[in-house]
Short mmCIF file of C-alpha atoms in Angstrom, two decimals:
data_model
loop_
_atom_site.label_atom_id
_atom_site.label_comp_id
_atom_site.label_asym_id
_atom_site.label_seq_id
_atom_site.Cartn_x
_atom_site.Cartn_y
_atom_site.Cartn_z
CA MET A 1074 37.83 98.57 143.91
CA VAL A 1075 38.05 100.92 141.51
CA VAL A 1076 41.13 102.36 142.61
CA PHE A 1077 42.56 99.54 143.99
CA SER A 1078 42.04 97.99 140.23
CA TRP A 1079 44.02 101.06 138.88
CA VAL A 1080 46.44 100.64 141.58
CA LEU A 1081 47.00 96.75 139.72
CA LEU A 1082 47.30 97.78 136.29
CA SER A 1083 49.50 100.35 137.35
CA CYS A 1084 51.87 98.12 138.63
CA ALA A 1085 51.39 95.41 135.90
CA VAL A 1086 51.92 98.42 133.25
CA VAL A 1087 54.89 99.34 134.64
CA LEU A 1088 56.14 95.56 135.59
CA ALA A 1089 56.10 94.79 131.66
CA VAL A 1090 57.83 97.87 131.00
CA PHE A 1091 60.33 96.69 133.12
CA THR A 1092 60.62 93.42 131.85
CA GLY A 1093 60.68 94.71 128.47
CA ILE A 1094 63.56 96.99 128.40
CA ARG A 1095 65.07 94.01 130.16
CA TRP A 1096 64.89 91.31 127.97
CA PHE A 1097 65.85 94.19 124.87
CA LEU A 1098 69.19 94.88 127.13
CA ARG A 1099 70.02 91.24 127.65
CA ARG A 1100 69.70 90.58 123.89
CA ARG A 1101 71.97 93.24 122.85
CA GLN A 1102 74.39 92.20 125.70
CA THR A 1103 74.20 88.84 123.69
CA PHE A 1104 74.16 90.24 120.62
CA TRP A 1105 77.89 89.00 119.77
CA PHE A 1106 77.11 85.30 121.33
CA ARG A 1107 74.39 85.02 119.47
CA HIS A 1108 75.75 85.70 116.21
CA GLY A 1109 78.88 83.29 116.92
CA ILE A 1110 81.58 86.54 116.85
CA PRO A 1111 84.15 86.59 119.84
CA ALA A 1112 83.72 89.94 121.73
CA ALA A 1113 85.27 91.92 124.27
CA ARG A 1114 83.96 90.58 127.84
CA ASP A 1115 81.21 91.24 130.49
CA PRO A 1116 79.50 93.60 129.13
CA HIS A 1117 77.55 95.45 131.39
CA LEU A 1118 73.64 95.98 131.03
CA LEU A 1119 73.59 99.37 130.53
CA TYR A 1120 77.68 101.05 129.88
CA GLY A 1121 78.34 97.99 127.63
CA ASN A 1122 81.90 98.07 126.95
CA VAL A 1123 82.46 102.02 127.89
CA ALA A 1124 81.65 102.82 131.50
CA GLY A 1125 83.00 106.39 131.82
CA LEU A 1126 82.70 106.99 128.13
CA VAL A 1127 82.86 111.23 128.03
CA THR A 1128 82.49 111.47 131.38
CA LYS A 1129 85.95 109.98 132.69
CA GLN A 1130 87.42 108.75 129.71
CA HIS A 1131 88.10 109.28 125.87
CA THR A 1132 87.28 107.17 122.90
CA ALA A 1133 90.33 107.33 122.45
CA THR A 1134 92.03 105.38 125.55
CA ILE A 1135 88.63 103.17 125.80
CA LEU A 1136 89.09 101.89 122.35
CA GLN A 1137 93.00 101.22 122.97
CA THR A 1138 92.10 99.14 125.65
CA LEU A 1139 89.60 97.04 123.69
CA TYR A 1140 92.15 96.90 120.75
CA ARG A 1141 94.83 95.48 122.92
CA GLU A 1142 92.29 92.89 124.18
CA PHE A 1143 91.27 91.04 120.89
CA ARG A 1144 95.30 91.46 119.74
CA ASP A 1145 96.27 89.18 122.47
CA ARG A 1146 93.98 87.09 121.94
CA HIS A 1147 94.96 87.00 118.27
CA LEU A 1148 91.02 88.23 116.45
CA PRO A 1149 91.13 89.70 113.39
CA ALA A 1150 88.23 91.65 114.98
CA GLY A 1151 86.22 91.56 118.02
CA GLY A 1152 82.60 92.81 119.43
CA PHE A 1153 81.86 95.23 122.01
CA ASN A 1154 78.64 97.12 123.29
CA LEU A 1155 78.45 101.26 123.03
CA PHE A 1156 76.22 100.79 126.08
CA PHE A 1157 73.59 98.91 124.87
CA SER A 1158 74.41 98.92 120.55
CA PRO A 1159 76.34 96.40 118.90
CA MET A 1160 79.93 97.32 117.57
CA LEU A 1161 82.96 95.49 115.44
CA LEU A 1162 86.38 96.77 116.24
CA ILE A 1163 88.98 95.83 113.77
CA THR A 1164 91.91 95.06 114.56
CA ASP A 1165 93.83 93.57 111.16
CA ARG A 1166 95.68 95.45 109.54
CA GLU A 1167 94.50 93.77 105.99
CA LEU A 1168 91.46 93.47 106.86
CA ILE A 1169 90.87 97.17 108.12
CA GLU A 1170 92.41 97.61 104.37
CA ARG A 1171 89.51 95.36 102.81
CA VAL A 1172 86.66 97.30 104.68
CA LEU A 1173 87.99 101.15 104.09
CA VAL A 1174 89.56 100.31 100.26
CA GLU A 1175 89.10 97.27 98.31
CA ASP A 1176 85.09 96.15 99.13
CA PHE A 1177 84.27 100.05 100.09
CA ALA A 1178 80.68 99.34 98.10
CA LYS A 1179 79.65 97.58 101.19
CA PHE A 1180 81.14 99.77 103.75
CA GLN A 1181 80.86 103.67 102.55
CA ASP A 1182 78.73 105.09 104.59
CA ARG A 1183 78.86 106.43 108.09
CA GLY A 1184 75.57 105.86 109.70
CA LEU A 1185 75.00 109.23 111.05
CA TYR A 1186 72.03 110.50 111.17
CA ALA A 1187 70.97 114.30 110.53
CA SER A 1188 67.30 115.67 109.84
CA GLU A 1189 66.94 117.90 106.73
CA LYS A 1190 64.29 119.78 108.23
CA CYS A 1191 66.27 120.37 111.58
CA ASN A 1192 69.90 120.09 110.56
CA PRO A 1193 69.75 121.39 107.03
CA LEU A 1194 73.30 121.97 107.56
CA SER A 1195 74.43 118.99 108.15
CA SER A 1196 72.40 117.00 106.25
CA GLU A 1197 74.54 118.68 103.71
CA THR A 1198 78.02 117.73 104.78
CA LEU A 1199 80.80 115.23 103.04
CA PHE A 1200 80.98 113.28 106.47
CA SER A 1201 77.23 112.41 106.78
CA VAL A 1202 75.40 112.20 103.65
CA ALA A 1203 75.29 108.64 102.49
CA GLY A 1204 75.41 106.56 99.16
CA GLU A 1205 74.65 108.19 95.73
CA ARG A 1206 74.38 111.57 96.89
CA TRP A 1207 77.94 111.20 98.63
CA HIS A 1208 79.27 110.44 94.82
CA GLN A 1209 78.01 113.34 93.85
CA ILE A 1210 78.74 116.17 96.35
CA ARG A 1211 82.09 114.60 96.46
CA HIS A 1212 82.46 114.90 92.46
CA ARG A 1213 81.51 118.31 93.02
CA MET A 1214 83.31 119.36 95.67
CA GLY A 1215 87.16 117.89 94.78
CA SER A 1216 87.94 120.62 92.53
CA ALA A 1217 87.56 123.24 95.16
CA PHE A 1218 89.97 121.45 97.74
CA GLY A 1219 92.28 120.64 95.29
CA THR A 1220 95.81 121.71 95.40
CA SER A 1221 95.51 124.82 93.01
CA SER A 1222 92.64 126.41 95.32
CA VAL A 1223 94.59 125.56 98.56
CA GLN A 1224 97.29 127.82 96.80
CA THR A 1225 94.96 130.20 96.07
CA MET A 1226 93.79 130.80 99.87
CA PHE A 1227 97.85 130.32 101.48
CA PRO A 1228 97.78 134.48 101.09
CA ILE A 1229 95.20 134.52 103.43
CA ALA A 1230 97.03 131.88 105.62
CA ALA A 1231 99.78 133.74 105.91
CA ARG A 1232 97.75 137.45 106.44
CA ILE A 1233 96.45 135.59 109.54
CA ALA A 1234 100.08 133.59 111.05
CA GLN A 1235 102.02 137.29 110.66
CA THR A 1236 98.62 138.39 113.45
CA LEU A 1237 99.18 135.18 115.40
CA VAL A 1238 103.26 136.27 115.59
CA VAL A 1239 102.11 139.42 116.57
CA TYR A 1240 99.82 138.71 119.26
CA ILE A 1241 102.15 136.10 120.42
CA GLY A 1242 104.59 138.51 120.83
CA ASN A 1243 102.65 141.18 122.90
CA GLN A 1244 101.25 138.14 125.42
CA SER A 1245 105.15 135.99 125.42
CA LYS A 1246 105.42 137.09 129.45
CA ARG A 1247 101.83 135.42 130.12
CA ARG A 1248 101.69 132.14 132.19
CA ASP A 1249 98.68 131.51 131.30
CA LEU A 1250 97.75 131.92 127.60
CA GLU A 1251 96.46 128.03 127.20
CA TRP A 1252 98.34 127.07 123.27
CA THR A 1253 95.35 124.63 122.70
CA ASP A 1254 92.43 127.66 122.37
CA LEU A 1255 95.06 129.81 120.54
CA MET A 1256 95.47 127.43 117.89
CA ALA A 1257 92.07 126.92 117.45
CA ARG A 1258 91.52 130.89 117.26
CA TYR A 1259 94.31 131.34 114.57
CA ALA A 1260 92.65 128.73 112.23
CA THR A 1261 89.04 129.74 113.30
CA ASP A 1262 90.39 133.01 111.57
CA VAL A 1263 91.99 131.10 108.60
CA ILE A 1264 88.92 129.35 107.36
CA GLY A 1265 86.60 131.59 108.62
CA SER A 1266 88.23 133.90 105.49
CA CYS A 1267 88.08 131.24 103.59
CA ALA A 1268 85.11 129.85 104.29
CA PHE A 1269 82.72 132.51 105.00
CA GLY A 1270 84.92 135.61 103.71
CA ILE A 1271 84.73 137.39 106.73
CA ASP A 1272 88.06 138.38 109.20
CA CYS A 1273 86.39 136.78 112.55
CA ARG A 1274 89.27 138.45 114.28
CA THR A 1275 89.73 135.37 117.27
CA ILE A 1276 93.14 135.75 117.33
CA ARG A 1277 92.57 139.14 119.40
CA ASP A 1278 89.00 138.94 120.74
CA PRO A 1279 88.12 135.35 121.87
CA GLY A 1280 84.80 136.49 122.88
CA THR A 1281 83.45 136.37 118.92
CA GLU A 1282 80.30 135.08 118.09
CA PHE A 1283 81.75 133.04 115.34
CA LYS A 1284 84.42 131.43 117.96
CA ALA A 1285 81.28 130.69 120.34
CA MET A 1286 79.29 128.72 117.26
CA GLY A 1287 81.81 126.76 116.79
CA TYR A 1288 82.53 125.13 119.83
CA ARG A 1289 78.67 124.91 120.44
CA ALA A 1290 78.77 123.06 117.01
CA PHE A 1291 81.20 120.51 118.12
CA ARG A 1292 80.23 120.29 122.00
CA CYS A 1293 80.80 116.50 122.52
CA SER A 1294 77.91 114.92 125.04
CA LEU A 1295 75.99 112.32 126.12
CA ARG A 1296 72.60 113.34 124.94
CA ARG A 1297 74.40 113.94 121.65
CA MET A 1298 75.52 111.01 121.56
CA TRP A 1299 71.98 108.70 122.00
CA LYS A 1300 70.99 111.33 119.79
CA LEU A 1301 72.89 109.62 117.32
CA ARG A 1302 72.75 106.67 117.53
CA PHE A 1303 68.47 106.80 118.14
CA GLY A 1304 68.91 108.72 114.52
CA TYR A 1305 70.35 105.77 113.26
CA ALA A 1306 68.81 103.08 114.25
CA PHE A 1307 65.31 104.23 114.22
CA ARG A 1308 65.67 107.17 111.44
CA ARG A 1309 61.93 106.72 110.52
CA ILE A 1310 60.92 107.67 113.98
CA ALA A 1311 63.52 110.35 114.45
CA ASP A 1312 62.38 112.09 111.08
CA ALA A 1313 59.04 112.05 113.07
CA LEU A 1314 59.89 113.15 115.98
CA ARG A 1315 62.11 115.72 113.91
CA LEU A 1316 64.95 114.83 116.54
CA CYS A 1317 67.60 117.34 115.94
CA VAL A 1318 71.15 116.14 117.21
CA ASN A 1319 72.62 119.72 116.34
CA GLU A 1320 71.60 122.74 117.78
CA PRO A 1321 69.05 124.21 115.09
CA CYS A 1322 70.61 128.02 116.37
CA VAL A 1323 74.15 127.26 115.42
CA GLU A 1324 72.68 126.15 111.93
CA ARG A 1325 70.38 129.10 111.51
CA PHE A 1326 73.57 131.41 112.65
CA PHE A 1327 75.81 130.01 109.46
CA LEU A 1328 73.10 129.60 107.06
CA GLN A 1329 72.65 133.38 107.79
CA LEU A 1330 75.84 134.43 107.79
CA CYS A 1331 76.76 132.61 104.52
CA GLN A 1332 73.41 134.04 102.81
CA SER A 1333 74.34 137.92 103.49
CA THR A 1334 77.80 137.38 102.70
CA VAL A 1335 76.64 135.84 98.95
CA LEU A 1336 74.15 138.55 98.41
CA HIS A 1337 76.86 141.49 99.52
CA ARG A 1338 79.29 139.98 97.02
CA GLU A 1339 76.92 139.47 93.99
CA SER A 1340 75.42 142.61 94.66
CA PHE A 1341 78.45 144.81 94.61
CA GLN A 1342 80.50 142.22 91.92
CA ILE A 1343 83.03 141.33 95.18
CA VAL A 1344 85.56 138.92 93.63
CA LYS A 1345 87.91 136.80 96.06
CA ARG A 1346 89.87 133.92 95.95
CA ASP A 1347 88.71 132.40 98.76
CA PHE A 1348 86.38 128.61 98.93
CA LEU A 1349 83.19 130.66 98.93
CA GLN A 1350 84.02 132.11 95.69
CA LEU A 1351 84.39 128.85 94.56
CA LEU A 1352 80.94 127.76 95.45
CA MET A 1353 79.76 130.78 94.43
CA GLU A 1354 80.85 129.75 91.30
CA MET A 1355 79.11 126.42 91.21
CA LYS A 1356 75.96 128.26 91.96
CA ALA A 1357 76.43 130.13 88.95
CA THR A 1358 76.33 127.61 87.43
CA GLY A 1359 73.29 125.51 88.68
CA GLN A 1360 75.03 123.51 90.71
CA LEU A 1361 74.20 124.10 93.88
CA ASP A 1362 71.59 125.88 95.63
CA MET A 1363 72.12 128.53 98.81
CA THR A 1364 71.54 125.82 101.52
CA GLN A 1365 74.44 123.10 99.71
CA ILE A 1366 76.58 126.26 99.63
CA ALA A 1367 76.25 127.14 103.37
CA GLY A 1368 76.45 123.37 104.31
CA GLN A 1369 79.86 122.92 102.48
CA CYS A 1370 81.06 126.01 103.91
CA TYR A 1371 79.97 124.60 107.54
CA SER A 1372 81.19 121.08 107.00
CA PHE A 1373 84.90 123.15 106.06
CA PHE A 1374 84.70 125.21 109.03
CA ILE A 1375 83.03 122.07 111.85
CA ALA A 1376 85.69 119.77 110.13
CA GLY A 1377 88.75 122.19 109.94
CA PHE A 1378 88.99 124.16 113.29
CA GLU A 1379 88.83 121.97 116.29
CA THR A 1380 91.35 119.02 114.23
CA SER A 1381 93.80 121.58 113.13
CA ALA A 1382 93.49 123.25 116.52
CA SER A 1383 94.72 119.83 118.15
CA LEU A 1384 97.54 119.26 115.38
CA MET A 1385 99.07 122.56 115.94
CA SER A 1386 99.05 122.56 120.11
CA PHE A 1387 100.29 118.84 120.35
CA CYS A 1388 103.50 119.82 117.80
CA LEU A 1389 103.98 122.60 120.32
CA TYR A 1390 103.70 120.59 122.89
CA GLU A 1391 106.04 117.76 121.64
CA LEU A 1392 108.57 120.69 120.47
CA ALA A 1393 108.71 121.93 123.78
CA LYS A 1394 109.65 119.25 125.40
CA ASN A 1395 112.33 117.62 122.39
CA LYS A 1396 114.21 120.66 121.78
CA THR A 1397 116.48 119.04 119.67
CA VAL A 1398 113.68 118.54 117.17
CA GLN A 1399 112.87 122.38 117.57
CA GLN A 1400 115.93 123.44 117.09
CA ARG A 1401 116.53 121.12 113.77
CA LEU A 1402 113.34 121.96 112.56
CA ARG A 1403 114.16 126.11 112.89
CA ALA A 1404 117.43 125.62 110.93
CA SER A 1405 115.49 123.72 107.81
CA ILE A 1406 113.09 126.85 107.84
CA MET A 1407 115.79 129.72 108.36
CA ALA A 1408 117.63 127.63 105.42
CA ALA A 1409 114.32 127.70 103.14
CA LEU A 1410 113.24 131.56 104.13
CA ASP A 1411 117.27 132.61 103.24
CA LYS A 1412 116.92 131.35 99.92
CA THR A 1413 113.39 133.40 99.64
CA ASN A 1414 114.37 136.50 101.20
CA GLY A 1415 112.38 136.04 104.27
CA GLN A 1416 109.32 135.63 102.47
CA LEU A 1417 106.76 132.59 103.15
CA SER A 1418 105.61 131.01 99.88
CA TYR A 1419 103.30 128.09 99.08
CA ASP A 1420 105.83 125.95 97.59
CA MET A 1421 108.79 126.68 100.45
CA VAL A 1422 106.57 126.15 103.26
CA MET A 1423 105.20 123.01 101.59
CA SER A 1424 108.05 121.10 100.49
CA LEU A 1425 110.20 121.30 103.89
CA GLY A 1426 110.98 118.19 103.84
CA TYR A 1427 111.49 117.97 107.78
CA LEU A 1428 108.28 120.31 108.91
CA GLU A 1429 106.33 116.97 106.86
CA GLN A 1430 108.13 114.45 109.36
CA VAL A 1431 107.43 116.27 112.46
CA ILE A 1432 103.63 116.50 111.04
CA HIS A 1433 103.30 112.90 110.53
CA GLU A 1434 105.07 112.02 113.74
CA THR A 1435 102.17 114.49 116.17
CA LEU A 1436 99.66 113.28 113.81
CA ARG A 1437 101.12 109.10 114.89
CA MET A 1438 101.14 110.02 118.06
CA TYR A 1439 98.01 112.32 118.42
CA PRO A 1440 95.82 112.12 115.41
CA PRO A 1441 92.74 114.70 115.87
CA VAL A 1442 90.56 112.05 114.77
CA ASP A 1443 90.91 109.18 117.26
CA PHE A 1444 88.71 106.44 114.92
CA LEU A 1445 86.95 105.61 111.60
CA PHE A 1446 83.80 104.18 111.36
CA ARG A 1447 81.58 102.68 108.24
CA VAL A 1448 78.34 100.59 108.37
CA SER A 1449 78.37 97.48 106.24
CA SER A 1450 75.55 97.74 103.88
CA THR A 1451 75.06 93.69 103.15
CA ASP A 1452 76.19 90.72 105.35
CA TYR A 1453 80.29 90.05 105.21
CA PRO A 1454 81.84 87.17 105.49
CA ILE A 1455 85.46 87.20 107.24
CA ASP A 1456 87.35 84.02 106.86
CA CYS A 1457 87.77 81.83 109.56
CA PHE A 1458 85.87 84.69 111.99
CA GLY A 1459 82.19 84.87 111.43
CA THR A 1460 79.91 87.04 109.30
CA ILE A 1461 79.50 90.56 109.82
CA PRO A 1462 75.86 91.33 110.26
CA ARG A 1463 74.02 93.95 107.68
CA GLY A 1464 73.97 97.19 109.72
CA THR A 1465 77.04 97.25 112.45
CA LEU A 1466 78.88 100.05 112.92
CA VAL A 1467 82.45 99.22 112.37
CA VAL A 1468 85.71 100.95 113.85
CA VAL A 1469 88.91 101.38 113.46
CA PRO A 1470 91.16 102.28 116.25
CA VAL A 1471 93.28 104.89 114.61
CA HIS A 1472 94.29 106.11 117.70
CA ALA A 1473 95.45 102.59 119.11
CA LEU A 1474 96.57 101.16 115.31
CA HIS A 1475 99.46 103.99 115.35
CA HIS A 1476 100.62 103.30 119.14
CA ASP A 1477 101.31 99.32 118.36
CA PRO A 1478 104.65 98.36 119.21
CA GLU A 1479 104.22 95.67 116.32
CA TYR A 1480 103.88 99.04 113.90
CA TYR A 1481 106.01 101.10 115.22
CA PRO A 1482 108.60 100.25 117.81
CA GLN A 1483 108.83 102.41 121.16
CA PRO A 1484 105.20 103.89 119.83
CA GLU A 1485 105.22 106.49 123.32
CA VAL A 1486 109.05 107.96 121.79
CA TYR A 1487 108.30 111.31 119.76
CA ASP A 1488 110.55 110.79 117.17
CA PRO A 1489 110.18 112.11 113.88
CA GLU A 1490 112.56 110.45 112.07
CA ARG A 1491 110.57 106.87 111.89
CA PHE A 1492 108.74 109.03 108.63
CA ALA A 1493 112.61 109.95 107.28
CA ARG A 1494 113.03 108.46 103.35
CA PRO A 1495 113.66 106.20 103.48
CA ALA A 1496 112.20 105.06 106.86
CA LYS A 1497 114.44 103.50 109.30
CA SER A 1498 113.36 99.91 110.11
CA SER A 1499 113.63 100.26 113.59
CA LYS A 1500 112.20 103.44 113.31
CA ALA A 1501 108.70 102.14 111.98
CA ARG A 1502 107.93 98.51 110.20
CA ALA A 1503 107.14 98.69 106.83
CA GLY A 1504 103.64 98.86 105.60
CA ALA A 1505 102.76 100.19 109.23
CA PRO A 1506 98.96 101.65 109.52
CA PHE A 1507 98.62 105.72 109.08
CA MET A 1508 95.46 107.45 108.49
CA PRO A 1509 95.29 110.46 110.84
CA PHE A 1510 93.04 111.52 107.14
CA GLY A 1511 91.61 108.30 106.51
CA VAL A 1512 92.46 105.84 104.18
CA GLY A 1513 90.09 104.68 100.76
CA PRO A 1514 87.61 106.69 99.20
CA ARG A 1515 86.23 108.55 101.54
CA ASN A 1516 89.28 110.12 102.93
CA CYS A 1517 89.47 113.15 104.41
CA ILE A 1518 88.83 115.82 101.20
CA GLY A 1519 90.46 118.86 103.07
CA ALA A 1520 93.76 117.28 104.46
CA THR A 1521 95.83 119.62 101.80
CA PHE A 1522 94.38 122.93 102.81
CA GLY A 1523 94.37 121.38 106.98
CA LEU A 1524 98.05 120.85 106.47
CA MET A 1525 98.29 124.09 104.52
CA LEU A 1526 97.46 125.99 107.19
CA VAL A 1527 98.74 124.23 110.04
CA LYS A 1528 102.42 124.30 108.61
CA VAL A 1529 102.49 127.80 107.26
CA GLY A 1530 101.34 129.03 110.79
CA LEU A 1531 103.89 126.86 112.56
CA VAL A 1532 106.89 127.93 110.30
CA ALA A 1533 105.71 131.97 110.93
CA MET A 1534 105.71 131.17 114.70
CA LEU A 1535 109.32 129.22 115.04
CA ARG A 1536 110.58 131.58 112.99
CA SER A 1537 110.61 133.71 115.72
CA PHE A 1538 110.11 132.19 118.90
CA ARG A 1539 111.19 129.37 120.95
CA PHE A 1540 109.22 127.46 122.87
CA SER A 1541 109.65 125.44 126.55
CA LEU A 1542 107.27 123.69 128.21
CA ASN A 1543 105.68 124.90 131.53
CA VAL A 1544 106.48 122.41 134.02
CA ASP A 1545 104.64 124.37 136.85
CA ARG A 1546 100.87 124.26 134.83
CA THR A 1547 101.86 121.26 132.36
CA SER A 1548 102.23 117.81 132.54
CA GLU A 1549 104.34 115.79 130.79
CA HIS A 1550 102.35 113.07 130.31
CA VAL A 1551 99.16 113.95 128.45
CA THR A 1552 95.76 112.52 128.90
CA PHE A 1553 92.67 113.66 126.91
CA LYS A 1554 89.90 115.39 127.54
CA PRO A 1555 87.08 113.04 127.84
CA ARG A 1556 84.01 115.69 126.55
CA SER A 1557 85.98 116.22 123.25
CA LEU A 1558 85.32 114.67 119.37
CA VAL A 1559 89.16 114.75 118.60
CA LEU A 1560 92.03 114.74 120.47
CA THR A 1561 92.77 117.34 123.81
CA PRO A 1562 94.58 117.48 125.90
CA ASN A 1563 93.02 117.42 129.54
CA SER A 1564 94.53 120.28 131.44
CA GLY A 1565 95.82 122.38 128.79
CA ILE A 1566 98.93 123.01 127.40
CA TYR A 1567 100.97 126.44 128.35
CA LEU A 1568 104.68 127.03 126.91
CA ASN A 1569 107.23 129.19 127.79
CA VAL A 1570 108.11 131.77 124.98
CA GLU A 1571 111.45 133.77 124.03
CA ARG A 1572 111.89 135.53 120.71
CA VAL A 1573 114.60 133.95 119.07
CA SER A 1574 116.25 137.10 118.28
CA GLU A 1575 116.61 137.35 122.10
CA VAL A 1576 118.43 133.92 122.60
CA ARG A 1577 121.89 133.74 123.10
#
């Protein structure tokens, strides 16, 4: 009888738990209906409206599908479920402007979770901090990412770009060289030198620990996504459980690396013209402590190396496909170099107008960060639509907006003339949304540095080499790798390379 009673009790407990979970999922499934806000149709009980996310499809593809559905229904925004988490996708350009700029105070946080105990570096990054703490760090870091600071780091980027050119020259006959990875190695060397003051040497040796740790820090998985959502929704429980969103060993590596470099410089009174030096000067005046310095260096690296690599690899991919554009860009580079006796300079590289158009068109088609997100800090009414509940995660689908034919006619056609000044009306509509670095006060603080890194690398390569697509290994139609936080080609990019001097 006792055993039978325990079996009945166990069955009752299991049934109660199952019923509770099912009730919870059903309630989340009907979240938008209960709030009177239009939503995507037929959300799955478990997957919501994002079936295949990370396993089969990239977020850009899923959000573009949702964006088109809401646009077809003439909705300024629409609800959808990320698994069982309700979110709001904004499609209306004016509403996006209100959320990101005009009413920024009500949408200033991203809702990311990072434990100060388990992930001390992640909790210090501008990307994850919130409220007044974000304002303080942003204010302190403004000068470190200003134009004058970026200009002082230009010689480092130019030197490493030359190393890249030598490497490409030695490897030009290879057909198995994957260019997304190579561009990541270039970006790693530049940012590693500027942020941590070390020679990473990943261009020549792709197996370095520094590069491996960078990839582990950027690793995308369903497990990590669940941790982020749980930490956001149940912050106190996550703190009590010491939930680690990022691998502690990765953060320890970067913290120890930063500590040893700072100690070495202070002990031997070494002064360099880089990002780390600017942070050390802040430390000397009491503005930052050692963990905060390491956190900003970590943030600088993590936010920069994958995004810059994505932009450069897609730029080379499109230039390899569009030879007329490549020839015109090379001609403009050569004309500028003639005026500087062949020497790269910050002013010359950053003032190349056609290079700017090429990069902007690449950012339009392949924005490395394909969506922006904010959390509403208050109930937010939208005229003739409804009220966004407090705590809702609001998503702006950057990639989908950049591919909307209402703003960019023939959006799948690569055409740098869209960004000619003045823009041709047939190429891009007036006021077309363009937000690869975000919009408003919380835009990317490192955009100037990132563009400098990309431009000097492209100029160095294009002055020396001509690129064409290896059609045997690279598709002319890109699909995106599902397990990637930034836009990355699913099957890689492989190019044929010729020295410019060898081309007749």
